[in-house]
Amino acid sequence: MSEENNYENRPYGFPRDLFASVKLYGIRLFSLLFVFGAPILAMQFTGSGKVFPKQQAVEYISFVVLTFIIALYLMFPFNGGKNNLHAIRIFLTRRRKRYQSIDRMRSKEVAKTEKRGIGRR
């Protein structure tokens, strides 16, 4: 009996698909829900004259269609096995000092000028 057969016949083991995602017809379920859920949420929040008046039906329909297209784009595959939505999330959260508030930068400049004595009255 070889080691491979001995390994496969053990009553315990590590599940093979521990990190596998749920798929429906080869498409991840999260992607399907995101792509079809985004326009539905857009219709819920902006429908019945809340954002777009009744006279702007063309704009309302184009908004829902563009929401679907953007959601579809965000689910397209990107480098490294991720999709565009995950790539944007990783880009924004990888380095915390990448984006700083304008007011925070302005307050640092004011603090520097006050230390030098510039701008005091």
GROMACS .gro file of C-alpha atoms in nm:
model
  121
    1MET     CA    1   0.000   0.000   0.000
    2SER     CA    2   0.151   0.334  -0.103
    3GLU     CA    3   0.147   0.651   0.102
    4GLU     CA    4  -0.107   0.819  -0.127
    5ASN     CA    5  -0.361   0.543  -0.079
    6ASN     CA    6  -0.298   0.544   0.293
    7TYR     CA    7  -0.353   0.921   0.301
    8GLU     CA    8  -0.679   0.903   0.104
    9ASN     CA    9  -0.827   0.625   0.317
   10ARG     CA   10  -0.804   0.817   0.644
   11PRO     CA   11  -1.140   0.893   0.806
   12TYR     CA   12  -1.043   1.253   0.871
   13GLY     CA   13  -0.894   1.511   0.645
   14PHE     CA   14  -0.883   1.867   0.534
   15PRO     CA   15  -1.171   1.975   0.309
   16ARG     CA   16  -1.050   2.042  -0.044
   17ASP     CA   17  -1.270   2.341  -0.120
   18LEU     CA   18  -1.244   2.536   0.201
   19PHE     CA   19  -1.218   2.872   0.025
   20ALA     CA   20  -1.431   2.784  -0.275
   21SER     CA   21  -1.703   3.029  -0.371
   22VAL     CA   22  -2.061   2.940  -0.452
   23LYS     CA   23  -2.114   2.935  -0.828
   24LEU     CA   24  -2.423   2.925  -1.042
   25TYR     CA   25  -2.358   2.816  -1.403
   26GLY     CA   26  -1.989   2.895  -1.357
   27ILE     CA   27  -2.045   3.251  -1.230
   28ARG     CA   28  -1.987   3.342  -0.867
   29LEU     CA   29  -2.307   3.408  -0.677
   30PHE     CA   30  -2.172   3.733  -0.528
   31SER     CA   31  -2.108   3.868  -0.877
   32LEU     CA   32  -2.460   3.782  -0.990
   33LEU     CA   33  -2.616   3.941  -0.684
   34PHE     CA   34  -2.401   4.253  -0.719
   35VAL     CA   35  -2.466   4.301  -1.092
   36PHE     CA   36  -2.841   4.246  -1.070
   37GLY     CA   37  -2.885   4.393  -0.722
   38ALA     CA   38  -2.728   4.731  -0.802
   39PRO     CA   39  -2.994   4.834  -1.058
   40ILE     CA   40  -3.270   4.705  -0.832
   41LEU     CA   41  -3.139   4.916  -0.545
   42ALA     CA   42  -3.104   5.212  -0.782
   43MET     CA   43  -3.468   5.173  -0.879
   44GLN     CA   44  -3.572   5.142  -0.514
   45PHE     CA   45  -3.391   5.455  -0.398
   46THR     CA   46  -3.457   5.679  -0.698
   47GLY     CA   47  -3.791   5.552  -0.826
   48SER     CA   48  -4.142   5.694  -0.786
   49GLY     CA   49  -4.031   6.054  -0.827
   50LYS     CA   50  -3.793   6.067  -0.530
   51VAL     CA   51  -3.490   6.185  -0.728
   52PHE     CA   52  -3.607   6.198  -1.088
   53PRO     CA   53  -3.941   6.371  -1.154
   54LYS     CA   54  -4.201   6.199  -1.372
   55GLN     CA   55  -4.101   6.419  -1.668
   56GLN     CA   56  -3.745   6.279  -1.665
   57ALA     CA   57  -3.828   5.919  -1.752
   58VAL     CA   58  -3.548   5.898  -2.010
   59GLU     CA   59  -3.290   6.013  -1.755
   60TYR     CA   60  -3.424   5.767  -1.500
   61ILE     CA   61  -3.402   5.472  -1.739
   62SER     CA   62  -3.053   5.576  -1.851
   63PHE     CA   63  -2.947   5.600  -1.484
   64VAL     CA   64  -3.063   5.245  -1.416
   65VAL     CA   65  -2.896   5.112  -1.733
   66LEU     CA   66  -2.569   5.291  -1.650
   67THR     CA   67  -2.582   5.153  -1.296
   68PHE     CA   68  -2.608   4.804  -1.444
   69ILE     CA   69  -2.315   4.870  -1.682
   70ILE     CA   70  -2.094   5.007  -1.402
   71ALA     CA   71  -2.179   4.711  -1.177
   72LEU     CA   72  -2.098   4.475  -1.463
   73TYR     CA   73  -1.763   4.652  -1.523
   74LEU     CA   74  -1.672   4.623  -1.155
   75MET     CA   75  -1.717   4.245  -1.176
   76PHE     CA   76  -1.486   4.199  -1.477
   77PRO     CA   77  -1.166   4.010  -1.394
   78PHE     CA   78  -0.853   4.203  -1.313
   79ASN     CA   79  -0.490   4.102  -1.276
   80GLY     CA   80  -0.421   3.854  -0.999
   81GLY     CA   81  -0.753   3.673  -1.004
   82LYS     CA   82  -0.943   3.963  -0.850
   83ASN     CA   83  -1.217   4.168  -1.006
   84ASN     CA   84  -1.214   4.546  -1.054
   85LEU     CA   85  -1.416   4.608  -0.738
   86HIS     CA   86  -1.160   4.423  -0.525
   87ALA     CA   87  -0.872   4.596  -0.705
   88ILE     CA   88  -1.018   4.939  -0.626
   89ARG     CA   89  -1.078   4.839  -0.264
   90ILE     CA   90  -0.721   4.711  -0.229
   91PHE     CA   91  -0.583   5.026  -0.394
   92LEU     CA   92  -0.769   5.254  -0.154
   93THR     CA   93  -0.698   5.058   0.163
   94ARG     CA   94  -0.342   4.936   0.106
   95ARG     CA   95  -0.170   5.254   0.222
   96ARG     CA   96  -0.359   5.460   0.473
   97LYS     CA   97  -0.154   5.775   0.408
   98ARG     CA   98  -0.233   5.780   0.036
   99TYR     CA   99  -0.533   6.009   0.070
  100GLN     CA  100  -0.534   6.288   0.323
  101SER     CA  101  -0.806   6.534   0.398
  102ILE     CA  102  -0.749   6.882   0.256
  103ASP     CA  103  -0.841   7.040   0.588
  104ARG     CA  104  -0.593   6.820   0.773
  105MET     CA  105  -0.314   6.925   0.536
  106ARG     CA  106  -0.415   7.290   0.573
  107SER     CA  107  -0.411   7.265   0.952
  108LYS     CA  108  -0.057   7.119   0.937
  109GLU     CA  109   0.057   7.415   0.724
  110VAL     CA  110  -0.102   7.661   0.966
  111ALA     CA  111   0.072   7.489   1.257
  112LYS     CA  112   0.410   7.512   1.077
  113THR     CA  113   0.368   7.882   1.001
  114GLU     CA  114   0.264   7.955   1.359
  115LYS     CA  115   0.576   7.780   1.488
  116ARG     CA  116   0.790   8.008   1.272
  117GLY     CA  117   0.603   8.317   1.382
  118ILE     CA  118   0.460   8.383   1.037
  119GLY     CA  119   0.099   8.484   1.022
  120ARG     CA  120   0.066   8.589   1.386
  121ARG     CA  121  -0.113   8.909   1.464
   0.00000   0.00000   0.00000
